[in-house]
Amino acid sequence: MTPHALTVDPGIGQLRAADHLLHTLAAELALPEDVFGCTHLVRGERPRVVLSFALPSEPLQRTAVERLTGLGHTVASGVPDRVGRAVLYPGAASLTGTMTVAELLSRSAIDRVTVLGTPERPAPGTPLATRDHVRPQWQDGALVLTAMPAVGGALVPFEVPDPTPCCADH
């Protein structure tokens, strides 16, 4: 279990709304930049997206729980699973524009980059166009960004910033 972690269940059904709420709550709580904020998909009778925060100290966790509960949110200790999709993490704000894989790794808490459909890791000098939307996921205790090939030998994050909803053209 992640020390000083908590889960918020706002009853949200969409990742985009969950991302927005994570940013809003982090600002309202004045959380430091070394906080990890993740989304987690909950399946079952009531599918939804829950949020988790990994906080740097127990006093900050207590304060966050009090304030979130005061705002009407359901809060639980710990994280719902080990595969959260990171929205807030150290260095996330600096991942804009195009940079090399090495720059991305040195500027952020991301541990490694993988390329969809290939077993090899990309070369450190490979350009990565962030599209200002970098959402790595926890895998076996490491924060991993999955990327895919793009034009000109560059990479882009697998998750697009503004996905087209299913059946949008109907």
GROMACS .gro file of N, CA and C in nm:
model
  510
    1MET      N    1   0.085  -0.119   0.000
    1MET     CA    2   0.000   0.000   0.000
    1MET      C    3   0.089   0.124   0.000
    2THR      N    4   0.047   0.225  -0.072
    2THR     CA    5   0.121   0.349  -0.080
    2THR      C    6   0.102   0.427   0.050
    3PRO      N    7   0.211   0.467   0.117
    3PRO     CA    8   0.195   0.546   0.240
    3PRO      C    9   0.129   0.679   0.209
    4HIS      N   10   0.046   0.722   0.300
    4HIS     CA   11  -0.019   0.853   0.290
    4HIS      C   12  -0.100   0.867   0.162
    5ALA      N   13  -0.169   0.762   0.124
    5ALA     CA   14  -0.251   0.766   0.003
    5ALA      C   15  -0.398   0.766   0.041
    6LEU      N   16  -0.477   0.824  -0.046
    6LEU     CA   17  -0.622   0.825  -0.025
    6LEU      C   18  -0.693   0.818  -0.159
    7THR      N   19  -0.815   0.768  -0.154
    7THR     CA   20  -0.898   0.755  -0.273
    7THR      C   21  -1.024   0.838  -0.256
    8VAL      N   22  -1.061   0.908  -0.361
    8VAL     CA   23  -1.183   0.989  -0.364
    8VAL      C   24  -1.273   0.927  -0.470
    9ASP      N   25  -1.398   0.901  -0.432
    9ASP     CA   26  -1.495   0.845  -0.527
    9ASP      C   27  -1.601   0.950  -0.557
   10PRO      N   28  -1.579   1.031  -0.662
   10PRO     CA   29  -1.675   1.136  -0.695
   10PRO      C   30  -1.791   1.089  -0.782
   11GLY      N   31  -1.792   0.960  -0.819
   11GLY     CA   32  -1.900   0.908  -0.902
   11GLY      C   33  -1.893   0.954  -1.046
   12ILE      N   34  -1.774   0.984  -1.095
   12ILE     CA   35  -1.755   1.033  -1.231
   12ILE      C   36  -1.744   0.916  -1.328
   13GLY      N   37  -1.797   0.933  -1.448
   13GLY     CA   38  -1.792   0.827  -1.547
   13GLY      C   39  -1.693   0.850  -1.660
   14GLN      N   40  -1.632   0.967  -1.670
   14GLN     CA   41  -1.545   1.001  -1.783
   14GLN      C   42  -1.405   1.040  -1.735
   15LEU      N   43  -1.302   0.992  -1.807
   15LEU     CA   44  -1.164   1.025  -1.772
   15LEU      C   45  -1.138   1.176  -1.779
   16ARG      N   46  -1.189   1.240  -1.881
   16ARG     CA   47  -1.164   1.383  -1.898
   16ARG      C   48  -1.217   1.463  -1.778
   17ALA      N   49  -1.337   1.430  -1.731
   17ALA     CA   50  -1.394   1.497  -1.614
   17ALA      C   51  -1.313   1.463  -1.489
   18ALA      N   52  -1.264   1.340  -1.479
   18ALA     CA   53  -1.182   1.300  -1.365
   18ALA      C   54  -1.050   1.376  -1.364
   19ASP      N   55  -0.987   1.392  -1.482
   19ASP     CA   56  -0.863   1.470  -1.493
   19ASP      C   57  -0.887   1.613  -1.443
   20HIS      N   58  -0.995   1.672  -1.490
   20HIS     CA   59  -1.028   1.809  -1.451
   20HIS      C   60  -1.048   1.819  -1.300
   21LEU      N   61  -1.120   1.724  -1.243
   21LEU     CA   62  -1.144   1.726  -1.098
   21LEU      C   63  -1.014   1.707  -1.021
   22LEU      N   64  -0.925   1.620  -1.067
   22LEU     CA   65  -0.795   1.603  -1.000
   22LEU      C   66  -0.721   1.736  -0.993
   23HIS      N   67  -0.715   1.807  -1.104
   23HIS     CA   68  -0.647   1.937  -1.107
   23HIS      C   69  -0.717   2.038  -1.016
   24THR      N   70  -0.849   2.039  -1.018
   24THR     CA   71  -0.926   2.132  -0.934
   24THR      C   72  -0.902   2.104  -0.787
   25LEU      N   73  -0.911   1.977  -0.748
   25LEU     CA   74  -0.891   1.942  -0.606
   25LEU      C   75  -0.748   1.972  -0.561
   26ALA      N   76  -0.651   1.943  -0.645
   26ALA     CA   77  -0.512   1.971  -0.609
   26ALA      C   78  -0.492   2.121  -0.586
   27ALA      N   79  -0.554   2.204  -0.668
   27ALA     CA   80  -0.544   2.349  -0.651
   27ALA      C   81  -0.617   2.394  -0.525
   28GLU      N   82  -0.738   2.343  -0.503
   28GLU     CA   83  -0.816   2.381  -0.385
   28GLU      C   84  -0.746   2.340  -0.256
   29LEU      N   85  -0.678   2.226  -0.259
   29LEU     CA   86  -0.608   2.177  -0.140
   29LEU      C   87  -0.466   2.233  -0.130
   30ALA      N   88  -0.424   2.309  -0.231
   30ALA     CA   89  -0.288   2.366  -0.237
   30ALA      C   90  -0.183   2.256  -0.218
   31LEU      N   91  -0.200   2.147  -0.293
   31LEU     CA   92  -0.108   2.034  -0.281
   31LEU      C   93   0.027   2.067  -0.345
   32PRO      N   94   0.135   2.017  -0.287
   32PRO     CA   95   0.268   2.043  -0.346
   32PRO      C   96   0.286   1.968  -0.477
   33GLU      N   97   0.388   2.007  -0.552
   33GLU     CA   98   0.411   1.948  -0.684
   33GLU      C   99   0.460   1.804  -0.680
   34ASP      N  100   0.501   1.755  -0.562
   34ASP     CA  101   0.550   1.617  -0.555
   34ASP      C  102   0.439   1.516  -0.525
   35VAL      N  103   0.315   1.560  -0.538
   35VAL     CA  104   0.199   1.474  -0.518
   35VAL      C  105   0.173   1.395  -0.646
   36PHE      N  106   0.131   1.271  -0.628
   36PHE     CA  107   0.085   1.191  -0.740
   36PHE      C  108  -0.068   1.187  -0.733
   37GLY      N  109  -0.134   1.221  -0.843
   37GLY     CA  110  -0.279   1.213  -0.853
   37GLY      C  111  -0.313   1.124  -0.971
   38CYS      N  112  -0.390   1.019  -0.945
   38CYS     CA  113  -0.418   0.919  -1.049
   38CYS      C  114  -0.568   0.895  -1.065
   39THR      N  115  -0.603   0.844  -1.180
   39THR     CA  116  -0.739   0.795  -1.205
   39THR      C  117  -0.733   0.644  -1.207
   40HIS      N  118  -0.843   0.583  -1.165
   40HIS     CA  119  -0.854   0.436  -1.162
   40HIS      C  120  -0.993   0.400  -1.213
   41LEU      N  121  -0.999   0.305  -1.305
   41LEU     CA  122  -1.128   0.258  -1.356
   41LEU      C  123  -1.184   0.151  -1.264
   42VAL      N  124  -1.307   0.172  -1.221
   42VAL     CA  125  -1.376   0.074  -1.137
   42VAL      C  126  -1.482   0.007  -1.221
   43ARG      N  127  -1.476  -0.123  -1.226
   43ARG     CA  128  -1.573  -0.198  -1.304
   43ARG      C  129  -1.677  -0.260  -1.211
   44GLY      N  130  -1.774  -0.326  -1.266
   44GLY     CA  131  -1.873  -0.393  -1.183
   44GLY      C  132  -2.010  -0.333  -1.203
   45GLU      N  133  -2.091  -0.341  -1.098
   45GLU     CA  134  -2.229  -0.293  -1.106
   45GLU      C  135  -2.239  -0.144  -1.136
   46ARG      N  136  -2.142  -0.068  -1.084
   46ARG     CA  137  -2.145   0.077  -1.101
   46ARG      C  138  -2.010   0.125  -1.156
   47PRO      N  139  -1.988   0.106  -1.288
   47PRO     CA  140  -1.860   0.148  -1.347
   47PRO      C  141  -1.841   0.299  -1.330
   48ARG      N  142  -1.717   0.337  -1.296
   48ARG     CA  143  -1.688   0.478  -1.274
   48ARG      C  144  -1.537   0.497  -1.268
   49VAL      N  145  -1.496   0.622  -1.255
   49VAL     CA  146  -1.356   0.658  -1.240
   49VAL      C  147  -1.338   0.715  -1.099
   50VAL      N  148  -1.246   0.658  -1.023
   50VAL     CA  149  -1.214   0.713  -0.891
   50VAL      C  150  -1.076   0.778  -0.899
   51LEU      N  151  -1.048   0.864  -0.803
   51LEU     CA  152  -0.923   0.938  -0.800
   51LEU      C  153  -0.840   0.894  -0.680
   52SER      N  154  -0.709   0.896  -0.694
   52SER     CA  155  -0.624   0.871  -0.579
   52SER      C  156  -0.516   0.978  -0.572
   53PHE      N  157  -0.475   1.006  -0.450
   53PHE     CA  158  -0.365   1.098  -0.424
   53PHE      C  159  -0.264   1.026  -0.336
   54ALA      N  160  -0.137   1.030  -0.375
   54ALA     CA  161  -0.028   0.982  -0.291
   54ALA      C  162   0.041   1.107  -0.239
   55LEU      N  163   0.032   1.128  -0.108
   55LEU     CA  164   0.079   1.252  -0.048
   55LEU      C  165   0.210   1.231   0.027
   56PRO      N  166   0.293   1.335   0.038
   56PRO     CA  167   0.426   1.319   0.096
   56PRO      C  168   0.431   1.306   0.249
   57SER      N  169   0.319   1.332   0.318
   57SER     CA  170   0.324   1.323   0.465
   57SER      C  171   0.188   1.289   0.524
   58GLU      N  172   0.191   1.234   0.644
   58GLU     CA  173   0.066   1.200   0.713
   58GLU      C  174  -0.014   1.325   0.751
   59PRO      N  175   0.049   1.434   0.799
   59PRO     CA  176  -0.031   1.554   0.828
   59PRO      C  177  -0.103   1.608   0.704
   60LEU      N  178  -0.037   1.606   0.589
   60LEU     CA  179  -0.101   1.652   0.466
   60LEU      C  180  -0.217   1.560   0.430
   61GLN      N  181  -0.200   1.430   0.451
   61GLN     CA  182  -0.308   1.335   0.423
   61GLN      C  183  -0.428   1.365   0.512
   62ARG      N  184  -0.405   1.385   0.642
   62ARG     CA  185  -0.516   1.415   0.735
   62ARG      C  186  -0.589   1.542   0.693
   63THR      N  187  -0.513   1.646   0.660
   63THR     CA  188  -0.574   1.772   0.617
   63THR      C  189  -0.655   1.753   0.489
   64ALA      N  190  -0.600   1.678   0.394
   64ALA     CA  191  -0.671   1.653   0.268
   64ALA      C  192  -0.800   1.577   0.293
   65VAL      N  193  -0.795   1.476   0.377
   65VAL     CA  194  -0.916   1.398   0.408
   65VAL      C  195  -1.022   1.488   0.470
   66GLU      N  196  -0.983   1.571   0.565
   66GLU     CA  197  -1.079   1.662   0.630
   66GLU      C  198  -1.142   1.757   0.529
   67ARG      N  199  -1.059   1.817   0.444
   67ARG     CA  200  -1.111   1.914   0.348
   67ARG      C  201  -1.197   1.848   0.241
   68LEU      N  202  -1.154   1.732   0.191
   68LEU     CA  203  -1.232   1.662   0.089
   68LEU      C  204  -1.365   1.615   0.145
   69THR      N  205  -1.364   1.563   0.265
   69THR     CA  206  -1.489   1.521   0.330
   69THR      C  207  -1.580   1.642   0.350
   70GLY      N  208  -1.520   1.754   0.390
   70GLY     CA  209  -1.597   1.877   0.407
   70GLY      C  210  -1.659   1.927   0.277
   71LEU      N  211  -1.596   1.893   0.164
   71LEU     CA  212  -1.652   1.930   0.034
   71LEU      C  213  -1.757   1.830  -0.015
   72GLY      N  214  -1.783   1.726   0.067
   72GLY     CA  215  -1.886   1.629   0.034
   72GLY      C  216  -1.838   1.506  -0.041
   73HIS      N  217  -1.707   1.487  -0.052
   73HIS     CA  218  -1.653   1.372  -0.123
   73HIS      C  219  -1.641   1.251  -0.030
   74THR      N  220  -1.660   1.133  -0.086
   74THR     CA  221  -1.636   1.009  -0.014
   74THR      C  222  -1.488   0.978  -0.026
   75VAL      N  223  -1.421   0.961   0.088
   75VAL     CA  224  -1.276   0.941   0.091
   75VAL      C  225  -1.244   0.813   0.166
   76ALA      N  226  -1.149   0.736   0.114
   76ALA     CA  227  -1.102   0.613   0.179
   76ALA      C  228  -0.949   0.615   0.182
   77SER      N  229  -0.892   0.543   0.276
   77SER     CA  230  -0.746   0.532   0.283
   77SER      C  231  -0.695   0.438   0.175
   78GLY      N  232  -0.573   0.463   0.127
   78GLY     CA  233  -0.509   0.376   0.030
   78GLY      C  234  -0.551   0.405  -0.112
   79VAL      N  235  -0.503   0.320  -0.203
   79VAL     CA  236  -0.536   0.332  -0.345
   79VAL      C  237  -0.618   0.210  -0.386
   80PRO      N  238  -0.707   0.225  -0.484
   80PRO     CA  239  -0.795   0.114  -0.521
   80PRO      C  240  -0.725   0.000  -0.594
   81ASP      N  241  -0.613   0.030  -0.661
   81ASP     CA  242  -0.537  -0.073  -0.733
   81ASP      C  243  -0.397  -0.020  -0.757
   82ARG      N  244  -0.313  -0.101  -0.817
   82ARG     CA  245  -0.173  -0.064  -0.838
   82ARG      C  246  -0.144  -0.015  -0.980
   83VAL      N  247  -0.248   0.012  -1.059
   83VAL     CA  248  -0.227   0.049  -1.199
   83VAL      C  249  -0.290   0.183  -1.234
   84GLY      N  250  -0.286   0.277  -1.144
   84GLY     CA  251  -0.344   0.408  -1.171
   84GLY      C  252  -0.280   0.479  -1.290
   85ARG      N  253  -0.360   0.561  -1.353
   85ARG     CA  254  -0.318   0.644  -1.466
   85ARG      C  255  -0.283   0.780  -1.408
   86ALA      N  256  -0.156   0.817  -1.413
   86ALA     CA  257  -0.108   0.939  -1.348
   86ALA      C  258  -0.145   1.064  -1.427
   87VAL      N  259  -0.208   1.157  -1.359
   87VAL     CA  260  -0.242   1.287  -1.416
   87VAL      C  261  -0.154   1.395  -1.351
   88LEU      N  262  -0.138   1.384  -1.219
   88LEU     CA  263  -0.050   1.473  -1.144
   88LEU      C  264   0.070   1.392  -1.099
   89TYR      N  265   0.189   1.442  -1.127
   89TYR     CA  266   0.312   1.375  -1.084
   89TYR      C  267   0.426   1.475  -1.099
   90PRO      N  268   0.534   1.456  -1.024
   90PRO     CA  269   0.645   1.551  -1.034
   90PRO      C  270   0.692   1.567  -1.179
   91GLY      N  271   0.699   1.691  -1.223
   91GLY     CA  272   0.746   1.722  -1.358
   91GLY      C  273   0.639   1.724  -1.464
   92ALA      N  274   0.518   1.687  -1.434
   92ALA     CA  275   0.412   1.679  -1.536
   92ALA      C  276   0.391   1.812  -1.608
   93ALA      N  277   0.396   1.922  -1.535
   93ALA     CA  278   0.371   2.053  -1.595
   93ALA      C  279   0.478   2.092  -1.697
   94SER      N  280   0.597   2.033  -1.687
   94SER     CA  281   0.706   2.070  -1.779
   94SER      C  282   0.706   1.988  -1.908
   95LEU      N  283   0.613   1.895  -1.921
   95LEU     CA  284   0.611   1.808  -2.039
   95LEU      C  285   0.520   1.866  -2.146
   96THR      N  286   0.570   1.969  -2.212
   96THR     CA  287   0.494   2.035  -2.318
   96THR      C  288   0.578   2.038  -2.445
   97GLY      N  289   0.510   2.048  -2.557
   97GLY     CA  290   0.580   2.056  -2.684
   97GLY      C  291   0.649   1.926  -2.720
   98THR      N  292   0.757   1.937  -2.796
   98THR     CA  293   0.833   1.820  -2.839
   98THR      C  294   0.966   1.818  -2.765
   99MET      N  295   1.003   1.702  -2.718
   99MET     CA  296   1.129   1.683  -2.646
   99MET      C  297   1.178   1.543  -2.675
  100THR      N  298   1.301   1.515  -2.639
  100THR     CA  299   1.352   1.379  -2.658
  100THR      C  300   1.303   1.290  -2.544
  101VAL      N  301   1.309   1.160  -2.565
  101VAL     CA  302   1.273   1.065  -2.460
  101VAL      C  303   1.359   1.089  -2.336
  102ALA      N  304   1.489   1.115  -2.356
  102ALA     CA  305   1.580   1.142  -2.244
  102ALA      C  306   1.536   1.266  -2.165
  103GLU      N  307   1.495   1.371  -2.235
  103GLU     CA  308   1.449   1.493  -2.168
  103GLU      C  309   1.323   1.465  -2.088
  104LEU      N  310   1.230   1.391  -2.145
  104LEU     CA  311   1.106   1.357  -2.075
  104LEU      C  312   1.137   1.283  -1.946
  105LEU      N  313   1.227   1.187  -1.953
  105LEU     CA  314   1.261   1.108  -1.834
  105LEU      C  315   1.334   1.192  -1.729
  106SER      N  316   1.419   1.283  -1.773
  106SER     CA  317   1.494   1.363  -1.677
  106SER      C  318   1.410   1.473  -1.613
  107ARG      N  319   1.304   1.519  -1.680
  107ARG     CA  320   1.221   1.628  -1.630
  107ARG      C  321   1.105   1.581  -1.542
  108SER      N  322   1.081   1.452  -1.539
  108SER     CA  323   0.959   1.405  -1.471
  108SER      C  324   0.983   1.279  -1.390
  109ALA      N  325   0.879   1.237  -1.322
  109ALA     CA  326   0.884   1.114  -1.242
  109ALA      C  327   0.863   0.989  -1.326
  110ILE      N  328   0.846   1.004  -1.456
  110ILE     CA  329   0.827   0.889  -1.544
  110ILE      C  330   0.955   0.806  -1.545
  111ASP      N  331   0.941   0.675  -1.523
  111ASP     CA  332   1.057   0.586  -1.515
  111ASP      C  333   1.103   0.534  -1.650
  112ARG      N  334   1.008   0.511  -1.740
  112ARG     CA  335   1.048   0.460  -1.872
  112ARG      C  336   0.936   0.485  -1.974
  113VAL      N  337   0.977   0.474  -2.101
  113VAL     CA  338   0.885   0.489  -2.213
  113VAL      C  339   0.887   0.359  -2.290
  114THR      N  340   0.769   0.310  -2.324
  114THR     CA  341   0.758   0.192  -2.410
  114THR      C  342   0.685   0.234  -2.538
  115VAL      N  343   0.709   0.158  -2.645
  115VAL     CA  344   0.644   0.188  -2.772
  115VAL      C  345   0.550   0.074  -2.804
  116LEU      N  346   0.425   0.108  -2.826
  116LEU     CA  347   0.322   0.011  -2.858
  116LEU      C  348   0.366  -0.078  -2.974
  117GLY      N  349   0.360  -0.209  -2.956
  117GLY     CA  350   0.390  -0.303  -3.063
  117GLY      C  351   0.537  -0.337  -3.081
  118THR      N  352   0.624  -0.282  -2.996
  118THR     CA  353   0.766  -0.314  -3.008
  118THR      C  354   0.823  -0.356  -2.872
  119PRO      N  355   0.912  -0.453  -2.871
  119PRO     CA  356   0.970  -0.497  -2.743
  119PRO      C  357   1.083  -0.407  -2.694
  120GLU      N  358   1.146  -0.330  -2.785
  120GLU     CA  359   1.259  -0.247  -2.747
  120GLU      C  360   1.213  -0.111  -2.695
  121ARG      N  361   1.292  -0.056  -2.606
  121ARG     CA  362   1.267   0.081  -2.561
  121ARG      C  363   1.318   0.177  -2.668
  122PRO      N  364   1.257   0.294  -2.678
  122PRO     CA  365   1.305   0.391  -2.777
  122PRO      C  366   1.442   0.446  -2.737
  123ALA      N  367   1.519   0.488  -2.837
  123ALA     CA  368   1.649   0.550  -2.812
  123ALA      C  369   1.628   0.681  -2.736
  124PRO      N  370   1.721   0.717  -2.646
  124PRO     CA  371   1.708   0.840  -2.568
  124PRO      C  372   1.688   0.965  -2.652
  125GLY      N  373   1.744   0.970  -2.773
  125GLY     CA  374   1.733   1.088  -2.858
  125GLY      C  375   1.608   1.093  -2.943
  126THR      N  376   1.521   0.995  -2.931
  126THR     CA  377   1.399   0.992  -3.011
  126THR      C  378   1.308   1.108  -2.971
  127PRO      N  379   1.261   1.189  -3.068
  127PRO     CA  380   1.170   1.298  -3.033
  127PRO      C  381   1.032   1.244  -2.995
  128LEU      N  382   0.973   1.311  -2.895
  128LEU     CA  383   0.839   1.274  -2.849
  128LEU      C  384   0.755   1.401  -2.847
  129ALA      N  385   0.651   1.406  -2.928
  129ALA     CA  386   0.559   1.520  -2.932
  129ALA      C  387   0.452   1.497  -2.825
  130THR      N  388   0.459   1.570  -2.717
  130THR     CA  389   0.372   1.544  -2.601
  130THR      C  390   0.226   1.578  -2.624
  131ARG      N  391   0.198   1.667  -2.715
  131ARG     CA  392   0.062   1.719  -2.735
  131ARG      C  393   0.007   1.778  -2.605
  132ASP      N  394   0.100   1.811  -2.514
  132ASP     CA  395   0.067   1.868  -2.383
  132ASP      C  396  -0.031   1.780  -2.305
  133HIS      N  397  -0.019   1.648  -2.324
  133HIS     CA  398  -0.109   1.553  -2.259
  133HIS      C  399  -0.032   1.422  -2.239
  134VAL      N  400   0.035   1.410  -2.125
  134VAL     CA  401   0.118   1.293  -2.097
  134VAL      C  402   0.061   1.221  -1.976
  135ARG      N  403   0.005   1.102  -1.999
  135ARG     CA  404  -0.062   1.025  -1.894
  135ARG      C  405   0.003   0.887  -1.880
  136PRO      N  406   0.112   0.879  -1.806
  136PRO     CA  407   0.173   0.748  -1.783
  136PRO      C  408   0.088   0.665  -1.688
  137GLN      N  409   0.119   0.538  -1.680
  137GLN     CA  410   0.043   0.447  -1.593
  137GLN      C  411   0.140   0.368  -1.506
  138TRP      N  412   0.098   0.338  -1.384
  138TRP     CA  413   0.179   0.256  -1.295
  138TRP      C  414   0.177   0.112  -1.344
  139GLN      N  415   0.296   0.054  -1.359
  139GLN     CA  416   0.312  -0.086  -1.399
  139GLN      C  417   0.423  -0.146  -1.313
  140ASP      N  418   0.389  -0.242  -1.229
  140ASP     CA  419   0.488  -0.308  -1.144
  140ASP      C  420   0.571  -0.208  -1.065
  141GLY      N  421   0.509  -0.105  -1.011
  141GLY     CA  422   0.577  -0.007  -0.928
  141GLY      C  423   0.654   0.100  -1.004
  142ALA      N  424   0.650   0.099  -1.136
  142ALA     CA  425   0.719   0.199  -1.217
  142ALA      C  426   0.616   0.282  -1.294
  143LEU      N  427   0.646   0.409  -1.314
  143LEU     CA  428   0.558   0.496  -1.391
  143LEU      C  429   0.602   0.489  -1.537
  144VAL      N  430   0.514   0.435  -1.623
  144VAL     CA  431   0.550   0.401  -1.761
  144VAL      C  432   0.459   0.477  -1.858
  145LEU      N  433   0.522   0.545  -1.953
  145LEU     CA  434   0.447   0.611  -2.059
  145LEU      C  435   0.447   0.520  -2.181
  146THR      N  436   0.329   0.487  -2.230
  146THR     CA  437   0.317   0.411  -2.354
  146THR      C  438   0.303   0.512  -2.468
  147ALA      N  439   0.389   0.497  -2.567
  147ALA     CA  440   0.388   0.587  -2.682
  147ALA      C  441   0.363   0.506  -2.808
  148MET      N  442   0.338   0.577  -2.917
  148MET     CA  443   0.321   0.510  -3.047
  148MET      C  444   0.394   0.591  -3.153
  149PRO      N  445   0.433   0.524  -3.261
  149PRO     CA  446   0.506   0.594  -3.368
  149PRO      C  447   0.421   0.703  -3.433
  150ALA      N  448   0.489   0.809  -3.471
  150ALA     CA  449   0.424   0.920  -3.541
  150ALA      C  450   0.507   0.954  -3.666
  151VAL      N  451   0.465   1.050  -3.739
  151VAL     CA  452   0.531   1.092  -3.863
  151VAL      C  453   0.675   1.135  -3.834
  152GLY      N  454   0.765   1.100  -3.925
  152GLY     CA  455   0.903   1.147  -3.917
  152GLY      C  456   0.989   1.079  -3.812
  153GLY      N  457   0.949   0.963  -3.766
  153GLY     CA  458   1.028   0.891  -3.667
  153GLY      C  459   1.008   0.936  -3.524
  154ALA      N  460   0.916   1.028  -3.502
  154ALA     CA  461   0.886   1.076  -3.367
  154ALA      C  462   0.789   0.979  -3.299
  155LEU      N  463   0.766   1.005  -3.173
  155LEU     CA  464   0.667   0.931  -3.095
  155LEU      C  465   0.564   1.030  -3.042
  156VAL      N  466   0.446   0.979  -3.008
  156VAL     CA  467   0.343   1.056  -2.937
  156VAL      C  468   0.288   0.966  -2.828
  157PRO      N  469   0.241   1.025  -2.717
  157PRO     CA  470   0.176   0.942  -2.616
  157PRO      C  471   0.057   0.867  -2.677
  158PHE      N  472   0.037   0.744  -2.632
  158PHE     CA  473  -0.073   0.662  -2.684
  158PHE      C  474  -0.208   0.728  -2.659
  159GLU      N  475  -0.225   0.786  -2.541
  159GLU     CA  476  -0.353   0.851  -2.510
  159GLU      C  477  -0.360   0.988  -2.574
  160VAL      N  478  -0.465   1.011  -2.650
  160VAL     CA  479  -0.483   1.141  -2.716
  160VAL      C  480  -0.554   1.237  -2.622
  161PRO      N  481  -0.525   1.368  -2.636
  161PRO     CA  482  -0.586   1.465  -2.544
  161PRO      C  483  -0.736   1.481  -2.560
  162ASP      N  484  -0.787   1.473  -2.681
  162ASP     CA  485  -0.930   1.492  -2.707
  162ASP      C  486  -0.983   1.378  -2.790
  163PRO      N  487  -1.008   1.262  -2.727
  163PRO     CA  488  -1.055   1.148  -2.806
  163PRO      C  489  -1.194   1.173  -2.865
  164THR      N  490  -1.216   1.118  -2.983
  164THR     CA  491  -1.347   1.127  -3.045
  164THR      C  492  -1.437   1.024  -2.980
  165PRO      N  493  -1.552   1.067  -2.928
  165PRO     CA  494  -1.643   0.971  -2.866
  165PRO      C  495  -1.690   0.867  -2.966
  166CYS      N  496  -1.717   0.750  -2.918
  166CYS     CA  497  -1.768   0.643  -3.003
  166CYS      C  498  -1.898   0.691  -3.070
  167CYS      N  499  -1.909   0.659  -3.196
  167CYS     CA  500  -2.031   0.691  -3.271
  167CYS      C  501  -2.054   0.841  -3.288
  168ALA      N  502  -1.949   0.921  -3.284
  168ALA     CA  503  -1.962   1.066  -3.295
  168ALA      C  504  -2.016   1.110  -3.430
  169ASP      N  505  -1.998   1.025  -3.531
  169ASP     CA  506  -2.044   1.066  -3.665
  169ASP      C  507  -2.182   1.012  -3.699
  170HIS      N  508  -2.252   0.959  -3.602
  170HIS     CA  509  -2.387   0.904  -3.628
  170HIS      C  510  -2.493   1.004  -3.593
   0.00000   0.00000   0.00000
